[in-house]
Short mmCIF file of C-alpha atoms in Angstrom, two decimals:
data_model
loop_
_atom_site.label_atom_id
_atom_site.label_comp_id
_atom_site.label_asym_id
_atom_site.label_seq_id
_atom_site.Cartn_x
_atom_site.Cartn_y
_atom_site.Cartn_z
CA UNK S 1 -0.03 0.03 -0.03
CA UNK S 2 1.43 3.29 -0.92
CA UNK S 3 0.89 6.11 1.57
CA UNK S 4 1.32 9.49 -0.14
CA UNK S 5 1.27 12.26 2.49
CA UNK S 6 1.83 15.95 2.85
CA UNK S 7 5.57 15.94 2.13
CA UNK S 8 5.04 14.49 -1.32
CA UNK S 9 1.86 16.24 -2.18
CA UNK S 10 3.91 19.42 -2.86
CA UNK S 11 6.22 17.58 -5.12
CA UNK S 12 3.38 15.86 -6.82
CA UNK S 13 1.90 19.22 -7.72
CA UNK S 14 5.35 20.27 -8.76
CA UNK S 15 5.43 17.33 -11.14
CA UNK S 16 2.29 18.54 -12.84
CA UNK S 17 3.73 22.01 -13.20
CA UNK S 18 6.96 20.63 -14.34
CA UNK S 19 5.59 18.42 -17.02
CA UNK S 20 3.33 21.21 -18.24
CA UNK S 21 6.19 23.67 -18.56
CA UNK S 22 8.53 21.08 -20.13
CA UNK S 23 5.87 20.36 -22.73
CA UNK S 24 5.51 24.14 -23.41
CA UNK S 25 9.25 24.34 -23.74
CA UNK S 26 9.81 21.25 -25.83
CA UNK S 27 9.92 23.28 -29.01
CA UNK S 28 12.84 25.35 -27.71
CA UNK S 29 16.25 24.69 -29.35
CA UNK S 30 19.21 23.40 -27.40
CA UNK S 31 21.17 26.52 -27.50
CA UNK S 32 20.89 30.33 -26.90
CA UNK S 33 20.15 31.06 -30.61
CA UNK S 34 23.78 31.40 -31.50
CA UNK S 35 24.82 27.83 -31.06
CA UNK S 36 26.00 28.42 -27.47
CA UNK S 37 24.45 26.67 -24.42
CA UNK S 38 23.97 28.16 -20.92
CA UNK S 39 23.63 25.71 -18.04
CA UNK S 40 22.45 26.49 -14.59
CA UNK S 41 24.37 24.74 -11.83
CA UNK S 42 23.61 25.08 -8.06
CA UNK S 43 24.76 23.68 -4.83
CA UNK S 44 24.61 24.01 -1.01
CA UNK S 45 27.68 24.94 0.97
CA UNK S 46 29.78 27.76 2.15
CA UNK S 47 32.35 30.16 0.53
CA UNK S 48 35.11 27.48 0.58
CA UNK S 49 33.18 25.17 -1.61
CA UNK S 50 32.03 27.92 -3.86
CA UNK S 51 35.62 29.04 -4.52
CA UNK S 52 36.55 25.48 -5.48
CA UNK S 53 33.45 24.88 -7.71
CA UNK S 54 34.00 28.28 -9.39
CA UNK S 55 37.62 27.44 -10.29
CA UNK S 56 36.57 24.03 -11.62
CA UNK S 57 33.78 25.60 -13.71
CA UNK S 58 36.21 28.09 -15.19
CA UNK S 59 38.33 25.07 -16.37
CA UNK S 60 35.19 23.24 -17.75
CA UNK S 61 34.27 26.34 -19.78
CA UNK S 62 37.79 26.62 -21.16
CA UNK S 63 37.70 22.99 -22.34
CA UNK S 64 34.13 23.25 -23.66
CA UNK S 65 33.80 26.46 -25.69
CA UNK S 66 30.17 27.22 -26.42
CA UNK S 67 29.06 26.10 -22.94
CA UNK S 68 28.59 28.72 -20.22
CA UNK S 69 27.71 27.75 -16.65
CA UNK S 70 25.65 30.08 -14.45
CA UNK S 71 26.25 29.19 -10.76
CA UNK S 72 24.52 29.82 -7.48
CA UNK S 73 24.66 28.42 -4.01
CA UNK S 74 22.97 28.58 -0.60
CA UNK S 75 22.95 27.14 2.91
CA UNK S 76 21.40 23.67 3.08
CA UNK S 77 17.85 24.48 4.24
CA UNK S 78 17.59 27.53 2.04
CA UNK S 79 18.82 25.47 -0.89
CA UNK S 80 16.01 22.99 -0.58
CA UNK S 81 13.35 25.62 -0.07
CA UNK S 82 14.50 27.11 -3.43
CA UNK S 83 14.56 23.70 -5.12
CA UNK S 84 10.92 23.09 -4.03
CA UNK S 85 10.07 26.45 -5.62
CA UNK S 86 11.99 25.59 -8.79
CA UNK S 87 10.19 22.21 -8.99
CA UNK S 88 6.76 23.83 -8.73
CA UNK S 89 7.47 26.18 -11.57
CA UNK S 90 9.26 23.53 -13.67
CA UNK S 91 12.55 25.36 -13.44
CA UNK S 92 14.89 23.03 -11.67
CA UNK S 93 18.56 23.70 -12.59
CA UNK S 94 20.22 21.77 -15.40
CA UNK S 95 22.69 20.46 -12.75
CA UNK S 96 22.24 20.52 -9.05
CA UNK S 97 23.67 18.93 -5.94
CA UNK S 98 21.38 16.17 -4.62
CA UNK S 99 21.26 14.60 -1.15
CA UNK S 100 20.31 10.99 -0.54
CA UNK S 101 17.75 12.22 1.93
CA UNK S 102 15.76 13.89 -0.92
CA UNK S 103 16.49 11.66 -3.82
CA UNK S 104 13.28 9.48 -3.65
CA UNK S 105 11.07 12.51 -3.29
CA UNK S 106 12.39 14.13 -6.43
CA UNK S 107 12.90 10.92 -8.44
CA UNK S 108 9.43 9.40 -7.65
CA UNK S 109 7.89 12.79 -8.60
CA UNK S 110 9.53 12.41 -12.06
CA UNK S 111 11.60 15.66 -11.46
CA UNK S 112 15.02 14.23 -12.28
CA UNK S 113 16.49 13.26 -15.69
CA UNK S 114 17.34 9.55 -16.32
CA UNK S 115 21.00 9.70 -17.23
CA UNK S 116 21.24 6.18 -18.45
CA UNK S 117 21.10 7.38 -22.03
CA UNK S 118 24.48 9.18 -21.62
CA UNK S 119 26.39 6.50 -19.87
CA UNK S 120 29.35 5.14 -21.92
CA UNK S 121 29.29 8.40 -23.92
CA UNK S 122 29.14 11.82 -22.17
CA UNK S 123 28.98 10.08 -18.79
CA UNK S 124 31.65 7.55 -17.67
CA UNK S 125 30.33 5.54 -14.72
CA UNK S 126 32.75 2.62 -15.07
CA UNK S 127 35.02 4.58 -12.61
CA UNK S 128 32.52 4.23 -9.72
CA UNK S 129 32.00 1.22 -7.39
CA UNK S 130 28.83 -0.51 -8.28
CA UNK S 131 27.30 -0.34 -4.83
CA UNK S 132 28.03 3.43 -4.64
CA UNK S 133 26.66 3.97 -8.12
CA UNK S 134 23.46 2.17 -7.18
CA UNK S 135 22.77 4.77 -4.50
CA UNK S 136 21.82 7.08 -7.40
CA UNK S 137 19.40 4.59 -9.05
CA UNK S 138 15.66 4.74 -8.63
CA UNK S 139 13.15 2.61 -10.50
CA UNK S 140 15.83 1.43 -12.76
CA UNK S 141 16.76 4.94 -13.68
CA UNK S 142 20.14 6.56 -13.01
CA UNK S 143 19.03 9.92 -11.62
CA UNK S 144 22.17 10.96 -9.57
CA UNK S 145 25.94 10.30 -9.48
CA UNK S 146 27.86 10.23 -6.19
CA UNK S 147 30.65 12.73 -5.79
CA UNK S 148 32.40 10.91 -2.98
CA UNK S 149 32.09 9.26 0.37
CA UNK S 150 32.17 10.48 3.98
CA UNK S 151 31.59 9.33 7.43
CA UNK S 152 30.82 11.00 10.82
CA UNK S 153 33.58 12.45 12.95
CA UNK S 154 34.20 14.47 15.99
CA UNK S 155 35.96 17.76 15.08
CA UNK S 156 38.20 19.27 17.79
CA UNK S 157 40.28 22.31 18.23
CA UNK S 158 43.54 21.32 19.91
CA UNK S 159 44.74 24.84 20.24
CA UNK S 160 41.67 25.96 22.07
CA UNK S 161 41.72 22.81 24.31
CA UNK S 162 45.41 23.60 25.14
CA UNK S 163 44.42 27.18 26.14
CA UNK S 164 41.90 25.96 28.68
CA UNK S 165 43.95 22.97 29.84
CA UNK S 166 41.61 20.08 28.82
CA UNK S 167 42.72 16.78 26.98
CA UNK S 168 40.56 15.18 24.25
CA UNK S 169 39.40 11.64 25.10
CA UNK S 170 41.00 8.55 23.52
CA UNK S 171 39.47 7.05 20.39
CA UNK S 172 37.71 4.29 22.25
CA UNK S 173 35.62 6.73 24.26
CA UNK S 174 31.94 6.20 25.13
CA UNK S 175 28.98 8.56 25.05
CA UNK S 176 29.16 8.86 28.84
CA UNK S 177 32.87 9.79 28.64
CA UNK S 178 31.99 12.35 25.96
CA UNK S 179 29.49 14.02 28.35
CA UNK S 180 32.05 14.13 31.08
CA UNK S 181 34.45 15.80 28.56
CA UNK S 182 31.84 18.37 27.63
CA UNK S 183 31.27 19.24 31.38
CA UNK S 184 35.04 19.51 31.94
CA UNK S 185 35.46 21.84 28.85
CA UNK S 186 32.60 24.07 29.85
CA UNK S 187 33.83 24.39 33.46
CA UNK S 188 37.40 25.10 32.29
CA UNK S 189 36.26 27.60 29.67
CA UNK S 190 33.96 29.66 31.97
CA UNK S 191 36.61 32.22 32.53
CA UNK S 192 37.96 32.32 28.92
CA UNK S 193 37.18 35.35 26.79
CA UNK S 194 35.03 34.67 24.99
CA UNK S 195 33.53 31.96 27.06
CA UNK S 196 34.18 28.41 25.79
CA UNK S 197 31.74 25.51 25.85
CA UNK S 198 32.26 21.90 25.01
CA UNK S 199 29.60 21.72 22.26
CA UNK S 200 25.91 21.91 21.36
CA UNK S 201 23.28 19.35 22.44
CA UNK S 202 24.21 16.37 20.23
CA UNK S 203 20.91 14.66 20.76
CA UNK S 204 19.27 17.39 18.62
CA UNK S 205 20.97 16.15 15.41
CA UNK S 206 19.05 13.64 13.36
CA UNK S 207 22.03 11.71 12.13
CA UNK S 208 23.47 11.19 15.61
CA UNK S 209 20.06 9.74 16.65
CA UNK S 210 20.38 7.28 13.70
CA UNK S 211 23.99 6.44 14.59
CA UNK S 212 22.80 5.76 18.20
CA UNK S 213 19.99 3.47 16.91
CA UNK S 214 22.48 1.51 14.85
CA UNK S 215 24.68 1.07 17.93
CA UNK S 216 21.71 -0.29 19.73
CA UNK S 217 21.27 -2.93 16.96
CA UNK S 218 18.27 -1.15 15.45
CA UNK S 219 18.09 -0.53 11.68
CA UNK S 220 16.18 2.70 11.70
CA UNK S 221 13.97 2.02 8.60
CA UNK S 222 13.03 -1.01 6.77
CA UNK S 223 13.29 -1.19 3.00
CA UNK S 224 9.57 -0.27 2.64
CA UNK S 225 10.05 2.84 4.75
CA UNK S 226 8.53 1.55 7.95
CA UNK S 227 10.13 2.94 11.15
CA UNK S 228 11.88 0.25 13.29
CA UNK S 229 12.17 2.52 16.35
CA UNK S 230 9.63 3.69 18.90
CA UNK S 231 8.77 6.88 20.74
CA UNK S 232 10.56 5.31 23.83
CA UNK S 233 13.70 4.97 21.73
CA UNK S 234 13.68 8.61 20.77
CA UNK S 235 12.84 9.74 24.22
CA UNK S 236 15.58 7.59 25.84
CA UNK S 237 18.18 9.13 23.37
CA UNK S 238 17.13 12.72 24.25
CA UNK S 239 17.03 12.17 27.92
CA UNK S 240 20.45 10.33 27.82
CA UNK S 241 22.01 13.85 27.71
CA UNK S 242 19.99 15.14 30.68
CA UNK S 243 23.22 15.41 32.81
CA UNK S 244 24.44 18.09 30.28
CA UNK S 245 21.27 20.22 30.95
CA UNK S 246 20.73 19.84 34.77
CA UNK S 247 21.56 21.04 37.36
CA UNK S 248 23.66 23.35 35.16
CA UNK S 249 23.12 23.65 31.45
CA UNK S 250 26.57 23.16 29.85
CA UNK S 251 25.40 22.86 26.19
CA UNK S 252 26.21 25.73 23.78
CA UNK S 253 23.37 28.40 24.28
CA UNK S 254 20.80 28.49 21.49
CA UNK S 255 20.60 32.26 21.79
CA UNK S 256 24.42 32.62 21.23
CA UNK S 257 24.39 30.10 18.31
CA UNK S 258 21.78 32.35 16.62
CA UNK S 259 23.85 35.43 17.15
CA UNK S 260 26.88 33.81 15.49
CA UNK S 261 25.16 32.71 12.31
CA UNK S 262 26.29 31.88 9.64
CA UNK S 263 29.16 30.51 11.78
CA UNK S 264 28.50 28.22 14.64
CA UNK S 265 30.07 27.87 18.11
CA UNK S 266 32.90 25.64 16.88
CA UNK S 267 33.89 27.80 13.90
CA UNK S 268 33.71 30.89 16.05
CA UNK S 269 36.15 29.38 18.51
CA UNK S 270 33.62 29.29 21.34
CA UNK S 271 33.10 25.59 21.38
CA UNK S 272 35.94 23.05 21.52
CA UNK S 273 34.37 20.18 19.51
CA UNK S 274 31.54 19.39 17.19
CA UNK S 275 30.24 16.27 15.46
CA UNK S 276 29.80 16.45 11.64
CA UNK S 277 30.51 14.68 8.43
CA UNK S 278 34.31 14.49 7.86
CA UNK S 279 34.38 16.37 4.52
CA UNK S 280 33.36 19.53 6.52
CA UNK S 281 37.06 19.77 7.56
CA UNK S 282 37.72 22.19 4.70
CA UNK S 283 34.93 24.65 5.50
CA UNK S 284 35.51 24.42 9.28
CA UNK S 285 39.14 25.08 8.94
CA UNK S 286 38.43 27.99 6.49
CA UNK S 287 35.85 29.52 8.90
CA UNK S 288 37.88 29.04 11.93
CA UNK S 289 40.99 30.33 10.16
CA UNK S 290 42.95 27.27 11.45
CA UNK S 291 44.85 24.46 9.86
CA UNK S 292 44.92 22.58 13.13
CA UNK S 293 41.33 21.16 13.23
CA UNK S 294 41.60 17.42 13.95
CA UNK S 295 39.25 14.42 13.60
CA UNK S 296 38.29 11.38 15.72
CA UNK S 297 35.48 8.84 15.46
CA UNK S 298 32.07 8.65 17.07
CA UNK S 299 31.80 7.47 20.69
CA UNK S 300 31.36 3.67 21.13
CA UNK S 301 27.98 2.05 21.83
CA UNK S 302 26.99 -0.17 24.69
CA UNK S 303 28.98 -3.21 23.14
CA UNK S 304 32.14 -1.23 22.92
CA UNK S 305 31.95 -0.92 19.11
CA UNK S 306 31.32 2.25 17.16
CA UNK S 307 29.18 0.73 14.25
CA UNK S 308 29.97 3.71 11.94
CA UNK S 309 29.04 3.73 8.20
CA UNK S 310 30.11 5.39 5.01
CA UNK S 311 27.58 7.13 2.86
CA UNK S 312 27.60 9.09 -0.40
CA UNK S 313 28.69 12.63 0.59
CA UNK S 314 26.39 14.18 -1.98
CA UNK S 315 25.35 13.51 -5.53
CA UNK S 316 24.87 15.41 -8.76
CA UNK S 317 21.66 15.24 -10.59
CA UNK S 318 19.89 16.84 -13.64
CA UNK S 319 16.58 18.64 -13.57
CA UNK S 320 14.05 16.66 -15.59
CA UNK S 321 13.14 19.88 -17.37
CA UNK S 322 16.63 20.63 -18.63
CA UNK S 323 16.71 21.70 -22.29
CA UNK S 324 20.42 20.84 -22.44
CA UNK S 325 20.73 17.33 -20.96
CA UNK S 326 23.71 16.27 -23.08
CA UNK S 327 25.76 19.23 -22.01
CA UNK S 328 24.59 18.87 -18.48
CA UNK S 329 25.83 15.29 -18.54
CA UNK S 330 29.17 16.51 -19.80
CA UNK S 331 29.44 18.87 -16.83
CA UNK S 332 28.53 16.16 -14.23
CA UNK S 333 31.11 13.82 -15.88
CA UNK S 334 33.79 16.59 -15.59
CA UNK S 335 32.97 17.29 -11.93
CA UNK S 336 32.90 13.59 -11.01
CA UNK S 337 35.73 12.09 -13.12
CA UNK S 338 38.14 14.83 -14.22
CA UNK S 339 41.54 14.61 -12.46
CA UNK S 340 42.00 18.32 -13.16
CA UNK S 341 38.62 19.18 -11.38
CA UNK S 342 39.59 16.75 -8.67
CA UNK S 343 42.84 18.59 -7.99
CA UNK S 344 40.84 21.81 -7.43
CA UNK S 345 37.93 20.19 -5.42
CA UNK S 346 40.10 17.87 -3.44
CA UNK S 347 38.02 16.05 -0.68
CA UNK S 348 35.60 18.87 -0.16
CA UNK S 349 32.88 16.73 -1.77
CA UNK S 350 34.09 13.60 0.09
CA UNK S 351 36.83 11.13 -0.73
CA UNK S 352 36.27 10.89 -4.59
CA UNK S 353 33.88 8.24 -5.74
CA UNK S 354 35.52 8.07 -9.15
CA UNK S 355 38.63 5.79 -9.09
CA UNK S 356 40.07 7.94 -11.88
CA UNK S 357 39.94 11.01 -9.79
CA UNK S 358 41.06 9.16 -6.66
CA UNK S 359 44.19 7.73 -8.49
CA UNK S 360 45.05 11.08 -9.77
CA UNK S 361 44.67 12.93 -6.60
CA UNK S 362 48.02 14.27 -5.39
CA UNK S 363 47.75 14.72 -1.70
CA UNK S 364 50.17 17.20 -0.07
CA UNK S 365 51.90 16.17 3.01
CA UNK S 366 50.15 17.72 6.00
CA UNK S 367 47.18 18.94 3.86
CA UNK S 368 43.49 18.79 4.93
CA UNK S 369 42.87 16.34 2.09
CA UNK S 370 45.51 14.02 3.61
CA UNK S 371 43.97 14.37 7.09
CA UNK S 372 40.46 13.38 5.80
CA UNK S 373 41.86 10.35 3.78
CA UNK S 374 44.02 9.14 6.71
CA UNK S 375 41.09 9.53 9.08
CA UNK S 376 38.82 7.42 6.87
CA UNK S 377 41.48 4.78 6.36
CA UNK S 378 42.14 4.59 10.13
CA UNK S 379 38.39 4.18 10.69
CA UNK S 380 38.38 1.30 8.33
CA UNK S 381 41.75 -0.28 9.50
CA UNK S 382 40.56 -0.26 13.09
CA UNK S 383 37.25 -1.86 12.27
CA UNK S 384 35.03 1.09 13.30
CA UNK S 385 32.97 1.12 10.07
CA UNK S 386 30.94 -2.08 10.32
CA UNK S 387 27.47 -0.84 9.58
CA UNK S 388 25.53 0.05 6.39
CA UNK S 389 24.21 3.49 5.86
CA UNK S 390 20.57 3.50 7.10
CA UNK S 391 17.84 3.25 4.44
CA UNK S 392 16.38 6.60 3.20
CA UNK S 393 12.63 6.26 2.76
CA UNK S 394 10.79 8.85 0.79
CA UNK S 395 10.09 11.73 3.29
CA UNK S 396 13.45 11.25 4.95
CA UNK S 397 14.61 14.83 4.30
CA UNK S 398 11.21 16.17 5.59
CA UNK S 399 11.42 14.28 8.88
CA UNK S 400 15.08 15.42 9.28
CA UNK S 401 14.08 19.00 8.76
CA UNK S 402 11.30 18.63 11.43
CA UNK S 403 13.77 17.14 13.85
CA UNK S 404 16.64 19.58 13.35
CA UNK S 405 15.07 22.83 12.05
CA UNK S 406 11.82 22.95 13.94
CA UNK S 407 11.83 20.88 17.20
CA UNK S 408 15.45 21.12 17.99
CA UNK S 409 15.22 24.92 17.92
CA UNK S 410 12.28 24.97 20.30
CA UNK S 411 13.98 22.40 22.54
CA UNK S 412 17.19 24.46 22.53
CA UNK S 413 15.27 27.48 23.84
CA UNK S 414 13.61 25.05 26.38
CA UNK S 415 10.17 25.86 24.94
CA UNK S 416 9.31 22.16 24.74
CA UNK S 417 10.52 19.14 26.73
CA UNK S 418 11.52 15.68 25.60
CA UNK S 419 8.02 14.30 25.70
CA UNK S 420 6.63 17.11 23.55
CA UNK S 421 9.56 16.77 21.13
CA UNK S 422 8.84 13.01 20.67
CA UNK S 423 5.11 13.34 20.43
CA UNK S 424 5.27 16.09 17.79
CA UNK S 425 7.97 14.41 15.76
CA UNK S 426 6.08 11.10 15.55
CA UNK S 427 2.81 13.01 14.63
CA UNK S 428 4.63 14.79 11.77
CA UNK S 429 6.44 11.59 10.66
CA UNK S 430 3.11 9.88 10.20
CA UNK S 431 2.22 12.48 7.63
CA UNK S 432 5.70 12.88 5.96
CA UNK S 433 7.09 9.40 5.58
CA UNK S 434 6.03 7.28 2.65
CA UNK S 435 5.85 3.51 2.88
CA UNK S 436 5.11 0.89 0.29
#
């Protein structure tokens, strides 16, 4: 039984609009009237990523005279708000960054171009591991190509920790030891100017909840999109960090985090650590203006193992309404496979998915690229990555947004408690998740 709910109704309507406009535009030629083609390419990310993409695009345009690429970028949530608007008007970009959490919503609504017709010609997919390539396939259509892989990490600022006299835990630390570390940092940083905290409330991040579930032996979603966790599981996770909130709240204040936007506590030098995907090392180092940001794995679960997983960092997809699909495929191939583009982009989009790009990547000694690649290799070598990335049912992105952007904000300002958080999330998830 298919349950199509509110999250997909918007995209379903967008599909109607998209197909209508595509039909209206089908008589349009493939160029700008003078034989030249202009592509629109957009992504989410910060200034650091934008500088790398722009340099790579300049090279693509030099190698492909007659193709001009207009670029734009935004912060993650703003990016998806704009894509929803684009979908409704049938104006999705020719090439756009895609996230696994949104892939089914866009693909099942028919909003993405099937790139199978270009494989072996404009698009070389032989360079990509079959399992990784399959992450971009929906209903036997190739609708997205992975740019790379990443895994979760704890970023830490050794210089700041040295200033306040606190040592980072060993790699085999537990969640309880992480909490003790956060309390120690916040106490030691109380007299620092500006005041230093350990980090934000980690239970308010969707992906860390999923990592916790995996460590408990719970696969978050079944293949048909059914949830395998309960309200008690989510409540237990949130309340597990209660020692960080009472009797004294040592989590990074929500009001201060809002003041620091677009930076965060960590990249402003007011928090010593933060969990995130490892490829964020580039942007975090750039924003913090430090080459000494370091990485370590997630805390261990109750069995002493970390059960981490690798996932496609991000993907590149084509809008189904593109009037220039052949040239768009050329651009995607360039960004995914070109060694020259890889030398510019490095590991900012993850450790390259393309073996061609990976083989050609010249990693400088002591560089951020080297740090990320050595981190991932050590995670593999020490047996920390033993789990598969959780399934992403249709509606995954919407429930993540509800968790992170809506409820976590209210919880951070102590406007709701754990019970209200859980009750409201499950109520929304019943409307947003699609099962089959």
